[in-house]
Amino acid sequence: MEPQCEGRAHNEGNPFPEALLSVVVPCYNEADSLPFFADEFARVVGEMRKRHNLSFELVLVDDGSSDATLDVIKELAKRDEGFSVSWISFSRNFGKEAALYAGLKRARGFYVATMDADMQDPPSLLPLMYELLVEKDCDNVAARRDSRKGEPPIRSFFSRLFYRLMHKMSKVDIPDGARDFRLMKRPMVNAVLSMGERNRFSKGVFGWVGFKTEWLSYDNAERVAGKTKWSFLSLLAYSIEGMVAFSTVPLSIASVAGVVMFVLAVLWGVYIVVKTLLFGDPVAGWPSLACAILFVGGIQLLCLGIMGQYLAKVYLEVKDRPLYVVREVSDEQGLR
Ligand code: UDP
Ligand code: MG
């Protein structure tokens, strides 16, 4: 049987046809990886078209790349390999989260997948993800890495620490090893799109919207070409962003620290009074006083910093700037 949707005009009554699977890929300086990705994607599409009654749409978001990514995307859009290509190019680099949001907004399928361009999210998993999604009573299938093979140990250590902390601090379920590689059904996509916040942390967003998730484990794959865009510092900033976006526990730490300091001060005061009554010498101990002042000063700065983090996020949300600015987009195309 032929795919049911051949073009937009045919889908007017049904804006998100069930027989269409969209794949959203954020691309930042991926000119070297995209050709590998496109070839593998075309192979997977060929395989899935034979087995399922599906059409495919590839949504590529150029996140202000400074290399030839956009040219590669435009070339790809000209090829006819059993899927249509729809693309957006940002006016500058707005970050992966903004690129994902833009891509999800543009996707027209009932089934929507998000994945990276560097083959660390292997397209060959898509058929299995689709089958699981159709067979099981779930709303999305999410991939998670079993191992962190090939990753620097220090990066793995801090990642694990982050997930452990998040697990304790937030009700949102973000398992260790979870990636932004998912295949979702339309209701979940719409729920994700309804969260228009600027401070986006997609692993948290996917967890926050809920829905039933089927996890699919796979071995870590290394980047096919190019370099990772995340330095240690940018990952650290991203983790802090995630915590601030999905937990208010750090704010409670500030209050608890205040209470603990108060209790310590009272106990210390009692100790000094008793000691003075028993042994005299009321003015001894300025080094301990200096330590205490530094300690309290440090705690106060920490608490101010925590509050500052939240205040900064409120400031950014209140300004209500767009999540991204588009420089160029592809024409609407008929679906293949
Ligand atoms: N990416 C993006 N904008 C950015 C950084 C990354 O769109 O500012 C894309 C990138 O092109 C890739 C995906 O996000 O498709 C994951 O990036 P990367 O492979 O650098 O991250 P890692 O896998 O090392 O965590
Ligand atoms: Mg990668």
CSV table of N, CA and C and ligand atoms in Angstrom, one decimal, residues 25-30 61-63 93-97 99-100 115-118 120 145 155 179 223 227-230 235, ligand 1:
chain,number,residue,atom,x,y,z
A,25,VAL,N,16.9,17.1,13.7
A,25,VAL,CA,18.3,17.0,13.9
A,25,VAL,C,18.9,18.4,14.1
A,26,PRO,N,19.4,18.8,15.3
A,26,PRO,CA,20.0,20.0,15.4
A,26,PRO,C,21.5,19.9,14.9
A,27,CYS,N,21.9,20.9,14.2
A,27,CYS,CA,23.3,20.8,13.6
A,27,CYS,C,24.0,22.1,13.8
A,28,TYR,N,25.2,21.9,14.5
A,28,TYR,CA,26.0,23.1,14.7
A,28,TYR,C,27.4,22.7,14.2
A,29,ASN,N,27.9,23.2,13.1
A,29,ASN,CA,29.2,22.9,12.5
A,29,ASN,C,29.3,21.4,12.3
A,30,GLU,N,28.3,20.8,11.6
A,30,GLU,CA,28.3,19.4,11.3
A,30,GLU,C,28.5,19.1,9.9
A,61,VAL,N,18.1,21.6,11.5
A,61,VAL,CA,18.1,22.9,12.1
A,61,VAL,C,19.6,23.3,12.1
A,62,ASP,N,19.9,24.3,11.3
A,62,ASP,CA,21.3,24.8,11.3
A,62,ASP,C,21.4,25.9,12.4
A,63,ASP,N,22.1,25.6,13.5
A,63,ASP,CA,22.2,26.4,14.6
A,63,ASP,C,23.3,27.5,14.5
A,93,ASN,N,24.3,31.3,16.6
A,93,ASN,CA,24.2,30.0,17.4
A,93,ASN,C,23.4,30.3,18.7
A,94,PHE,N,22.2,29.6,18.7
A,94,PHE,CA,21.3,29.8,19.9
A,94,PHE,C,21.4,28.6,20.8
A,95,GLY,N,22.1,27.6,20.5
A,95,GLY,CA,22.2,26.4,21.4
A,95,GLY,C,21.3,25.3,20.9
A,96,LYS,N,21.7,24.1,21.3
A,96,LYS,CA,21.0,22.9,20.9
A,96,LYS,C,19.5,22.9,21.4
A,97,GLU,N,19.3,23.4,22.6
A,97,GLU,CA,17.9,23.4,23.1
A,97,GLU,C,17.0,24.2,22.2
A,99,ALA,N,17.5,24.9,19.1
A,99,ALA,CA,17.4,24.2,17.8
A,99,ALA,C,16.4,23.0,17.8
A,100,LEU,N,16.4,22.3,18.9
A,100,LEU,CA,15.5,21.2,19.1
A,100,LEU,C,14.0,21.7,19.1
A,115,MET,N,17.3,13.6,17.3
A,115,MET,CA,18.6,12.9,17.4
A,115,MET,C,19.7,13.8,16.9
A,116,ASP,N,21.0,13.4,17.4
A,116,ASP,CA,22.1,14.2,17.0
A,116,ASP,C,22.6,13.9,15.6
A,117,ALA,N,23.4,14.8,15.0
A,117,ALA,CA,23.9,14.6,13.7
A,117,ALA,C,25.1,13.8,13.6
A,118,ASP,N,25.8,13.5,14.7
A,118,ASP,CA,27.1,13.0,14.7
A,118,ASP,C,27.2,11.5,14.7
A,120,GLN,N,26.2,9.6,17.1
A,120,GLN,CA,26.3,9.1,18.4
A,120,GLN,C,24.9,8.6,18.8
A,145,ARG,N,22.4,5.4,27.0
A,145,ARG,CA,23.6,4.7,26.9
A,145,ARG,C,23.9,3.8,28.0
A,155,ARG,N,34.9,13.4,32.9
A,155,ARG,CA,33.6,13.9,32.4
A,155,ARG,C,32.5,12.9,32.9
A,179,ARG,N,19.7,10.2,26.7
A,179,ARG,CA,20.1,11.1,25.7
A,179,ARG,C,18.9,11.8,25.1
A,223,ARG,N,31.6,9.9,18.1
A,223,ARG,CA,31.4,10.8,17.1
A,223,ARG,C,32.0,10.4,15.7
A,227,LYS,N,34.1,17.7,16.0
A,227,LYS,CA,34.4,17.7,17.5
A,227,LYS,C,33.2,18.0,18.3
A,228,THR,N,33.2,17.5,19.6
A,228,THR,CA,32.1,17.8,20.4
A,228,THR,C,32.0,19.4,20.7
A,229,LYS,N,30.8,19.9,20.9
A,229,LYS,CA,30.7,21.3,21.0
A,229,LYS,C,30.7,21.7,22.5
A,230,TRP,N,30.8,20.7,23.4
A,230,TRP,CA,30.7,20.9,24.8
A,230,TRP,C,32.1,20.9,25.5
A,235,LEU,N,29.5,22.4,30.0
A,235,LEU,CA,28.7,21.3,30.6
A,235,LEU,C,28.3,21.6,32.0
B,1,UDP,N1,24.4,21.3,18.7
B,1,UDP,C1,23.7,22.4,18.3
B,1,UDP,N2,24.0,23.6,18.9
B,1,UDP,C2,25.0,23.8,19.7
B,1,UDP,C3,25.8,22.6,20.1
B,1,UDP,C4,25.4,21.4,19.6
B,1,UDP,O1,22.7,22.3,17.5
B,1,UDP,O2,25.2,24.9,20.2
B,1,UDP,C5,24.1,19.9,18.1
B,1,UDP,C6,25.3,19.2,17.4
B,1,UDP,O3,25.4,19.6,16.1
B,1,UDP,C7,24.9,17.8,17.5
B,1,UDP,C8,24.1,17.8,18.9
B,1,UDP,O4,23.7,19.1,19.1
B,1,UDP,O5,24.0,17.4,16.5
B,1,UDP,C9,25.0,17.2,20.0
B,1,UDP,O6,26.2,18.0,20.1
B,1,UDP,P1,27.6,17.3,20.4
B,1,UDP,O7,27.8,16.1,19.6
B,1,UDP,O8,28.7,18.3,20.3
B,1,UDP,O9,27.4,17.0,22.0
B,1,UDP,P2,27.9,15.6,22.7
B,1,UDP,O10,27.4,14.5,22.0
B,1,UDP,O11,29.4,15.7,22.8
B,1,UDP,O12,27.3,15.7,24.1
